[in-house]
Short mmCIF file of C-alpha atoms in Angstrom, two decimals:
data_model
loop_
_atom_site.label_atom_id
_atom_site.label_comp_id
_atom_site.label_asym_id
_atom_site.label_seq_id
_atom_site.Cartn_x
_atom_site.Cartn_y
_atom_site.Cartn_z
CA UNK A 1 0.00 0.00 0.00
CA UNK A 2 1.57 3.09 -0.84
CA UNK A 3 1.77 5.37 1.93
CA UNK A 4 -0.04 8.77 2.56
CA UNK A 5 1.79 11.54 1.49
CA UNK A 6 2.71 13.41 4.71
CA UNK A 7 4.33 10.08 6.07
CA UNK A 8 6.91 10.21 3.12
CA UNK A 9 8.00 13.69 3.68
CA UNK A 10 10.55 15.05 6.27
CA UNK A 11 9.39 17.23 9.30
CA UNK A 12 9.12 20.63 8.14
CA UNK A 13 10.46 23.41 10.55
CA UNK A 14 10.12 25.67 8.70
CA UNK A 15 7.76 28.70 9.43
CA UNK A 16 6.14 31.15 6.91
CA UNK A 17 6.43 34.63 7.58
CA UNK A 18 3.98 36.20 7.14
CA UNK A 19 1.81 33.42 8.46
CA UNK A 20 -0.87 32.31 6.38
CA UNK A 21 -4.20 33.02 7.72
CA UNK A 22 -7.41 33.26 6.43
CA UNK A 23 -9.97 36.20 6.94
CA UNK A 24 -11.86 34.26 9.63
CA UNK A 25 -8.88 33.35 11.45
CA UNK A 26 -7.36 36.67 12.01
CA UNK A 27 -6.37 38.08 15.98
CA UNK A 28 -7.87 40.78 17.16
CA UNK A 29 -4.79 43.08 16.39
CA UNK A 30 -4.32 41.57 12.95
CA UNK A 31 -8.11 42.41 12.34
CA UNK A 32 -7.48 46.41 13.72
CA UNK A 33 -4.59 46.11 11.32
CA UNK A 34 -6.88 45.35 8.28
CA UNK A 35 -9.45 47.55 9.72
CA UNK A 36 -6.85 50.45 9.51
CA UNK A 37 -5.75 49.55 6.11
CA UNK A 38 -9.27 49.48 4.63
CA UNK A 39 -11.79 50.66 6.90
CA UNK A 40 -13.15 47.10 7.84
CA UNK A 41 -13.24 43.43 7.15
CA UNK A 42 -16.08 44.22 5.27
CA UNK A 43 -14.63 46.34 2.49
CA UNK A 44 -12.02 43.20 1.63
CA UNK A 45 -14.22 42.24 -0.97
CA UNK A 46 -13.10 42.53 -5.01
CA UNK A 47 -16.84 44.24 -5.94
CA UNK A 48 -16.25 46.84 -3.38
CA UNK A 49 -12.59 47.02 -3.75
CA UNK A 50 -12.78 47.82 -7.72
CA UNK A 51 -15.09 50.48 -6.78
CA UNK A 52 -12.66 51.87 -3.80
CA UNK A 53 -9.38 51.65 -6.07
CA UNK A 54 -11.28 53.52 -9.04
CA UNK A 55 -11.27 56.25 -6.59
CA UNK A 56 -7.66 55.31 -5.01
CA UNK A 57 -4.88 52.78 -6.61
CA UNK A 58 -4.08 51.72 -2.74
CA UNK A 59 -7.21 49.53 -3.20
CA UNK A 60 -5.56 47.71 -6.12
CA UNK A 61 -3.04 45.60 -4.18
CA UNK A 62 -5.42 44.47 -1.83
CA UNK A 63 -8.03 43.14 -4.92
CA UNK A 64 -4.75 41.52 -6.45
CA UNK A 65 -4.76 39.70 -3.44
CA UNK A 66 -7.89 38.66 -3.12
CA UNK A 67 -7.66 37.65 -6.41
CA UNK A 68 -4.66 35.47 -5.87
CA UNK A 69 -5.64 33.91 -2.79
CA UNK A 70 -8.63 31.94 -5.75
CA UNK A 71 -5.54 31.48 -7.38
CA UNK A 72 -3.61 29.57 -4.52
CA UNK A 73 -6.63 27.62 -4.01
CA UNK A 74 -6.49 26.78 -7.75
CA UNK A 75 -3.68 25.01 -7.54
CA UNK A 76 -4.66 23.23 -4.59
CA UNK A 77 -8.14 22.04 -6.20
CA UNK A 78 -6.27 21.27 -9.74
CA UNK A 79 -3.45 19.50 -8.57
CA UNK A 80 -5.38 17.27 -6.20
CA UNK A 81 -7.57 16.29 -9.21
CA UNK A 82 -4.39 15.09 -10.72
CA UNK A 83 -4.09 12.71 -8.15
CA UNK A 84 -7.60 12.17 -7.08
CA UNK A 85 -9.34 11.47 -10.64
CA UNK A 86 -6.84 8.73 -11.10
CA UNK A 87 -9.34 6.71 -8.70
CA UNK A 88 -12.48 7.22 -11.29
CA UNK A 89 -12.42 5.28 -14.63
CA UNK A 90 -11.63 8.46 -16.68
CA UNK A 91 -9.99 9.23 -19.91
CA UNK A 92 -5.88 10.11 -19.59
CA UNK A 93 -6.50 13.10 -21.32
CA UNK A 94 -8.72 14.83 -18.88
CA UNK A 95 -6.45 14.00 -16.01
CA UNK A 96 -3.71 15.87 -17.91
CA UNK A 97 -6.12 18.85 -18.88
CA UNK A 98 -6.03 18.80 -14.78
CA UNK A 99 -2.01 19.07 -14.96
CA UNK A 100 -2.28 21.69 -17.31
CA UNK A 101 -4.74 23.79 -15.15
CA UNK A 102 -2.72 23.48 -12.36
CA UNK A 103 0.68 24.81 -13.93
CA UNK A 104 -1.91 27.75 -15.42
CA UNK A 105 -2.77 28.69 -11.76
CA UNK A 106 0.62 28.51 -10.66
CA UNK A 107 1.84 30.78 -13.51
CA UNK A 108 -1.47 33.14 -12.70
CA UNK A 109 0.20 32.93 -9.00
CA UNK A 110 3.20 34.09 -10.48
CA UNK A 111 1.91 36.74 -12.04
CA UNK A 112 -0.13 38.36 -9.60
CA UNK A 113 2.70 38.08 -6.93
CA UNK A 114 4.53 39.76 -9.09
CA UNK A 115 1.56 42.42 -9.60
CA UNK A 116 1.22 42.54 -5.75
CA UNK A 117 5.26 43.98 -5.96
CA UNK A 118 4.83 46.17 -8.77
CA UNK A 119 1.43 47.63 -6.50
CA UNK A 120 4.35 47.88 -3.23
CA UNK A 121 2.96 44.81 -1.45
CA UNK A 122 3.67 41.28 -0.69
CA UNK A 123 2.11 38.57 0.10
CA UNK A 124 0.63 38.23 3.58
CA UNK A 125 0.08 42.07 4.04
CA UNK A 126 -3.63 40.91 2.91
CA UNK A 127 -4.98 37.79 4.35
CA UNK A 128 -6.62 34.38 2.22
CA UNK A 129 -10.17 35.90 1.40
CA UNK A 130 -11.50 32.35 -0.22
CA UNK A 131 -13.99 31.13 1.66
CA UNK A 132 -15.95 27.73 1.44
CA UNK A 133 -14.68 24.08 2.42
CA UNK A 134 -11.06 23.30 2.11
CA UNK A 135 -10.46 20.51 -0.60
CA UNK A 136 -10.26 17.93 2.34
CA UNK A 137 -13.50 18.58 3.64
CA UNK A 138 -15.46 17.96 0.91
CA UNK A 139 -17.92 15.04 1.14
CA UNK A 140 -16.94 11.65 -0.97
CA UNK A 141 -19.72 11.76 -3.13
CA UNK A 142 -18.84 15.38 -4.15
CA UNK A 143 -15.75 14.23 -5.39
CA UNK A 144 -17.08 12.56 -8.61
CA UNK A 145 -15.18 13.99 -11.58
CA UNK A 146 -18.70 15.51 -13.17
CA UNK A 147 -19.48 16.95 -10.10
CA UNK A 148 -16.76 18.68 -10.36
CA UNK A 149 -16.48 19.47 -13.35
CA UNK A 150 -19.74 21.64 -13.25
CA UNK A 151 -18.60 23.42 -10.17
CA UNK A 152 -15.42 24.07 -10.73
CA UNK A 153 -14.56 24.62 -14.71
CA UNK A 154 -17.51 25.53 -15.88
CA UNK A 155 -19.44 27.04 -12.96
CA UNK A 156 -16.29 28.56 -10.79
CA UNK A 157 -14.10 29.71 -13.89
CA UNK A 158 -17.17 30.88 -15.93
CA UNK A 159 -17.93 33.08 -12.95
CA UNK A 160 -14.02 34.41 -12.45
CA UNK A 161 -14.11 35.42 -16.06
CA UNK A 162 -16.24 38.30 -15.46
CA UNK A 163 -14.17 39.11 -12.32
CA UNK A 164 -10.82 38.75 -14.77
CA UNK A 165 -12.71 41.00 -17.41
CA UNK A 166 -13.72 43.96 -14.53
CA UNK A 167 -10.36 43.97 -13.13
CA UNK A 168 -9.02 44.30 -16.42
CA UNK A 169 -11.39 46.98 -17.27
CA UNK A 170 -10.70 48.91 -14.04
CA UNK A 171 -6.83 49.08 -14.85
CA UNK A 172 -7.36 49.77 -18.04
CA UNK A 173 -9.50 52.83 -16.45
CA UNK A 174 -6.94 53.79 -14.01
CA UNK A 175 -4.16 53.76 -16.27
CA UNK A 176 -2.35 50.49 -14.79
CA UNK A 177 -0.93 48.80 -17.77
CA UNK A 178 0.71 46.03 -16.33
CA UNK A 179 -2.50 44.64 -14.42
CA UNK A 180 -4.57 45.35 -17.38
CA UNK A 181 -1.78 43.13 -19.45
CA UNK A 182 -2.04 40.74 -16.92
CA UNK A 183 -5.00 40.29 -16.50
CA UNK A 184 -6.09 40.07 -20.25
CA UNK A 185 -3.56 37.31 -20.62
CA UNK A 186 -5.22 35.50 -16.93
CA UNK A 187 -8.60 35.76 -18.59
CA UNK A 188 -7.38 34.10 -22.04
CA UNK A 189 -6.48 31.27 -19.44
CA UNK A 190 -10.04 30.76 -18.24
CA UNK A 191 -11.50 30.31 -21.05
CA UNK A 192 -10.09 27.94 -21.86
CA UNK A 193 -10.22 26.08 -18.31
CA UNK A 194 -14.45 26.78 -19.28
CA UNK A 195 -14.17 25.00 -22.59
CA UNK A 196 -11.99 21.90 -20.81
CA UNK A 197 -14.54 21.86 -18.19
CA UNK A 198 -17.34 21.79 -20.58
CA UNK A 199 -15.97 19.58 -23.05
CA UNK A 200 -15.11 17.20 -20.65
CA UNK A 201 -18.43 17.45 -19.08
CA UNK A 202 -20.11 16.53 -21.74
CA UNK A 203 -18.48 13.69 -22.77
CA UNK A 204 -19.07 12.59 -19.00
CA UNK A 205 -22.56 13.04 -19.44
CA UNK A 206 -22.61 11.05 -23.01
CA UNK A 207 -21.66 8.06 -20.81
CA UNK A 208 -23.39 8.03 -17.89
CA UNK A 209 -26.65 10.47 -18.21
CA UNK A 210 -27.27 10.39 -14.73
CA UNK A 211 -24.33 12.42 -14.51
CA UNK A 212 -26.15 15.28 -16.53
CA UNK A 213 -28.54 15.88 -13.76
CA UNK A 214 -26.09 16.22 -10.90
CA UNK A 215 -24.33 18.51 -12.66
CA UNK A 216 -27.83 20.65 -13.48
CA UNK A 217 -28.28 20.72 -9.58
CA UNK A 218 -24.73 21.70 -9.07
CA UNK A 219 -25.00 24.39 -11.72
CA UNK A 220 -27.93 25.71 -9.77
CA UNK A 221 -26.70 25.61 -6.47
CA UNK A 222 -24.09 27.49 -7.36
CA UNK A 223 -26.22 30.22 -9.57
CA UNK A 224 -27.88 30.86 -6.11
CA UNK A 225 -25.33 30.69 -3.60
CA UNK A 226 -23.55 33.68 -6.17
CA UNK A 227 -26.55 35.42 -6.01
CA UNK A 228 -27.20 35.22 -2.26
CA UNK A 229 -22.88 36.22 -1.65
CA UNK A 230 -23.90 39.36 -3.55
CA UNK A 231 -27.23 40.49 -2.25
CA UNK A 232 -25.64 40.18 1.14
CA UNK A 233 -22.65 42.30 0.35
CA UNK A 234 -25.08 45.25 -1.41
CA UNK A 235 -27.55 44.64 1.16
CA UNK A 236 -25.05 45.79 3.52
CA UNK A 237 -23.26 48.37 1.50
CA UNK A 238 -26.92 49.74 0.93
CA UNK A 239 -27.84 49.84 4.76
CA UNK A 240 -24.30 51.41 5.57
CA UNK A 241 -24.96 54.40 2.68
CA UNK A 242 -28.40 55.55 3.74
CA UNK A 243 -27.81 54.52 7.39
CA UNK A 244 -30.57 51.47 7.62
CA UNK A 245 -32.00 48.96 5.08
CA UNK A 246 -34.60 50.85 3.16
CA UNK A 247 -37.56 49.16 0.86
CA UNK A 248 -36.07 50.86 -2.08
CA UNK A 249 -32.30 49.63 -1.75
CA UNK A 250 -33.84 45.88 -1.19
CA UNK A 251 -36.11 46.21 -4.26
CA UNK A 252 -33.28 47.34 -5.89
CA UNK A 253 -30.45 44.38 -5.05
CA UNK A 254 -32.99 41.41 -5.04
CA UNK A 255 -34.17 42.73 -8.70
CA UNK A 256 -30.60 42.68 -9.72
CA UNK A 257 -29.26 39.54 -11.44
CA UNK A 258 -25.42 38.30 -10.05
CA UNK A 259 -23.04 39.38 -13.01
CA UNK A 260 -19.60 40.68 -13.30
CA UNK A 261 -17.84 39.85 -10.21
CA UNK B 1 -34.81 40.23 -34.98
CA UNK B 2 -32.67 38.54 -32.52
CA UNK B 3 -29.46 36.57 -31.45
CA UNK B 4 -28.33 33.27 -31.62
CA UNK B 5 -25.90 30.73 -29.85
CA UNK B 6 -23.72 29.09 -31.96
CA UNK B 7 -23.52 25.61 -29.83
CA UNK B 8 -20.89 23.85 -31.77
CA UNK B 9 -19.21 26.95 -30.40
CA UNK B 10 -20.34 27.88 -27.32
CA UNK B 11 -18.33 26.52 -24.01
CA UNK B 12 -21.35 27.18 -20.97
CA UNK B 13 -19.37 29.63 -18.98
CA UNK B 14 -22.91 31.33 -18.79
CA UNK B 15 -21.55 34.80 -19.09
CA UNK B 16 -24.60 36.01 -21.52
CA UNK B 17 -27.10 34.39 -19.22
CA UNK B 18 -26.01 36.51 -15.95
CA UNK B 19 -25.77 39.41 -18.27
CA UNK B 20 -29.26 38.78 -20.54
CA UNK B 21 -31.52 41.59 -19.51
CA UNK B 22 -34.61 39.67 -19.84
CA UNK B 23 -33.61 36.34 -18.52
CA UNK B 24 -34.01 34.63 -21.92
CA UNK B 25 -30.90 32.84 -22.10
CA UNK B 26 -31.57 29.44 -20.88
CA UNK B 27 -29.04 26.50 -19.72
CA UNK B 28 -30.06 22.78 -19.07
CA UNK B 29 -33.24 22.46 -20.49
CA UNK B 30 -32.67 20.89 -23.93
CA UNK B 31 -31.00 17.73 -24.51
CA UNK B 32 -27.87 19.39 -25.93
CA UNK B 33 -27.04 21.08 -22.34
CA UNK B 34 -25.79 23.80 -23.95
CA UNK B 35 -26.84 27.71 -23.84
CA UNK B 36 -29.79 29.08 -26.12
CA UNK B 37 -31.42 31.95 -26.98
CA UNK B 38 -35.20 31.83 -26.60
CA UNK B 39 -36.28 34.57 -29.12
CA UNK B 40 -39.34 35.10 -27.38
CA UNK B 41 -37.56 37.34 -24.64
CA UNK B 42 -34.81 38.91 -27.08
CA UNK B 43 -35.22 42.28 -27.31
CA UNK B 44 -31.76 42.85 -29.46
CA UNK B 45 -30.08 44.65 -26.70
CA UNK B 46 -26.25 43.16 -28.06
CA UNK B 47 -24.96 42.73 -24.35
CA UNK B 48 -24.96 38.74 -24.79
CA UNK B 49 -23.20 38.82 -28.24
CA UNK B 50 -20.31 41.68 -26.66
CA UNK B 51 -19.61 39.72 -23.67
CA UNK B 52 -18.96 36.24 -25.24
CA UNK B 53 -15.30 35.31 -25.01
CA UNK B 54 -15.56 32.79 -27.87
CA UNK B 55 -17.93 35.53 -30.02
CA UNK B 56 -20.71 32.66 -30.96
CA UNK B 57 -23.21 34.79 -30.68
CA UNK B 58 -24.21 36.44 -33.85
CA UNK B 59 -27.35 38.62 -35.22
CA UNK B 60 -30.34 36.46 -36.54
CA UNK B 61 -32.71 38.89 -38.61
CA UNK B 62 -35.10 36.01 -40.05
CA UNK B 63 -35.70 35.10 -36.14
CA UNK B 64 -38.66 37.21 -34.75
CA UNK B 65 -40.92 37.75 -31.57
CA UNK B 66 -44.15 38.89 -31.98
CA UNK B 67 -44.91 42.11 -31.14
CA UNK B 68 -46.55 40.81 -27.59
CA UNK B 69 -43.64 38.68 -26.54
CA UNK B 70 -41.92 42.06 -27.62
CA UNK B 71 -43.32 44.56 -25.68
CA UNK B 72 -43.11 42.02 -22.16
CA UNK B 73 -39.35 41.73 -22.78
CA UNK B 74 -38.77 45.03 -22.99
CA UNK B 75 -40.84 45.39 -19.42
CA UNK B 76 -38.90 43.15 -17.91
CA UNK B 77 -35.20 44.60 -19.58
CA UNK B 78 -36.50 47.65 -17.83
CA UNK B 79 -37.01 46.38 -14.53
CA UNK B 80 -32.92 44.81 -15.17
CA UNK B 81 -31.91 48.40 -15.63
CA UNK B 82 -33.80 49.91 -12.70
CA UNK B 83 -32.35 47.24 -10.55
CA UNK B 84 -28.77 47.65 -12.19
CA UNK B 85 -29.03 51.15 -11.88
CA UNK B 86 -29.73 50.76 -8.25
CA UNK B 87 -27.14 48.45 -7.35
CA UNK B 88 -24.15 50.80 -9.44
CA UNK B 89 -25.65 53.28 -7.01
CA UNK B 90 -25.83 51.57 -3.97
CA UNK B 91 -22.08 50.74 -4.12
CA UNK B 92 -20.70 54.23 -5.24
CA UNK B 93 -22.46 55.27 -2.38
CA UNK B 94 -21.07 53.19 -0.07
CA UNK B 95 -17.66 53.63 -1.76
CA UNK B 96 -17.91 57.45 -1.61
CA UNK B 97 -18.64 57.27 2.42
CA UNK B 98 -15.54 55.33 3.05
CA UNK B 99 -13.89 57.05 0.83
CA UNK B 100 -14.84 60.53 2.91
CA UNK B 101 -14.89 58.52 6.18
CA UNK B 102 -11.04 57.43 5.77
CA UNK B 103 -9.94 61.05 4.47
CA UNK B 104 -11.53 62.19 8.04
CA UNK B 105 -9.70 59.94 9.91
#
């Protein structure tokens, strides 16, 4: 039996500095620190962060980051799929389209660290804004390579190309050439991780139809959980501006349809 | 007059259907599972075909509503608008208080 991973590898002593941390882990004075940097937890978010660094480029490096931490997790979804699709009875090709993905996230890594420089910052000034379960905590039957498919390529990256395409515009707005270059080339990327995801999905679904329909659910769960992440986000940027929730702001976010990231 | 999916073309990432002013773009409901257009709610607003990142979306003239199915899409484009409208609002808003609160502090 081959053994687990961590079991082959040396102790590792070393520590990261900055740690890593996500937004729900931070300390108090780490959260005062981000507090002080943008005016609260709740303005680390890329739709109101585009809108703050339109008005002021010190908003851009923490977007980048936010940004990069989907791009970290990228690599961890992608590469694990390497490993972990090896287990289904699936074609050799799509587990390499997996590889493939996974050296694309690391080279979008790459890139926006390099961004995060260019913008004077650095990794860890910004926590790890991805929320959701880690890779490891995701249920068995979740794992089955149509499942996610839908979620991830087609769902996931169809969504992130309307955050690539904003971002983009936004630079291109603000006169930031390199992130606009960047994130042209980033976007390129994703559409093509859509048309793996879909053409893989579908020939899935030619063999097992079944497949199809768990895929439709997943499609819509996600359609509404994207919905509900942004109503919640205007709803409270809405009752912040005019100082409560009023009829007209609610009318107003539930009538809107989840778009451009 | 109205648009068209290409779906030997189109890859799902169901840009034009979060953008489609009059919820007319449909996904999973034909055998095909692939994105249409259901003319009956195209009111030839062009967002769907400018956002496409693989540009299958083209311009079918011979492909008309009646006037009816017409005049309800363009009721409920305008409702999209209102609501878009809102929301751009709602977040300069906000934006423009933090922006002011922070250049207090």
């Amino acid at each position: 039996m081959t053994q687990a991973l961590h079991d082959r590898l040396p102790p590792n002593g070393s520590v990261r500095e900055p740690p890593y941390r996500s937004i729900m882990e931070l300390s108090s004075d780490e959260r005062a620190e981000l507090d002080e940097k943008l005016g609260g937890a709740q303005n680390y978010n890329p739709v109101i962060l585009r809108e703050l660094a339109r008005k002021d480029r010190k908003y851009l490096a923490p977007l980048i980051m936010a940004i990069l931490s989907a791009e970290f997790r990228g690599i961890d979804f992608f590469g694990r799929f390497v490993v972990d699709m090896q287990s289904y009875n699936v074609p050799w090709h799509m587990t390499l389209a997996f590889a493939r993905q996974t050296f694309d996230e690391s080279r979008h890594t790459q890139l926006n660290m390099d961004l995060l420089e260019h913008l004077g910052s650095e990794v860890g000034e910004y926590p790890d804004i991805i929320l959701g379960p880690q890779r490891d905590e995701i249920p068995e039957e979740e794992l089955d390579p149509a499942v996610l498919m839908a979620r991830i390529n087609v769902a996931l990256e169809g969504f992130a190309l309307t955050s690539f395409e904003a971002t983009r515009e936004l630079a291109e707005e603000i006169g930031e050439d390199l992130v606009e270059h960047c994130h042209d080339y980033n976007m390129a990327d994703e559409v093509t991780h859509v048309a793996i995801g879909d053409y893989w999905l579908t020939r899935l679904c030619e063999e097992q139809p079944w497949r199809k329909e768990r895929a439709q659910a997943v499609q819509e769960e996600f359609d509404k959980m994207m919905a509900m992440v942004r109503d919640m986000a205007l709803n409270y940027a809405g009752s912040s501006a005019s100082g409560s929730t009023n009829g007209e702001t609610s009318e107003g976010n539930t009538t809107a349809k989840p778009s451009a990231g | 007059m109205a648009y068209v999916i290409d779906q030997s073309q189109c890859i799902n990432c169901s840009w034009c259907r979060r953008e489609c002013p009059t919820s007319t773009i449909q996904y999973y409901n034909r055998d095909e599972r692939k994105h249409w257009i259901d003319p009956e709610g195209c009111i030839d607003c062009d967002i769907c075909s400018r956002v496409c990142p693989t540009k299958c979306i083209s311009h079918q003239p011979e492909v008309l509503p009646t006037p009816e199915q017409l005049k309800e899409a363009k009721m409920r484009a305008r409702t999209w608008a209102r609501g878009r409208r809102q929301l751009k609002l709602t977040i300069r808003s906000y934006v423009d208080r933090e922006i002011a609160r922070r250049a207090n502090l």
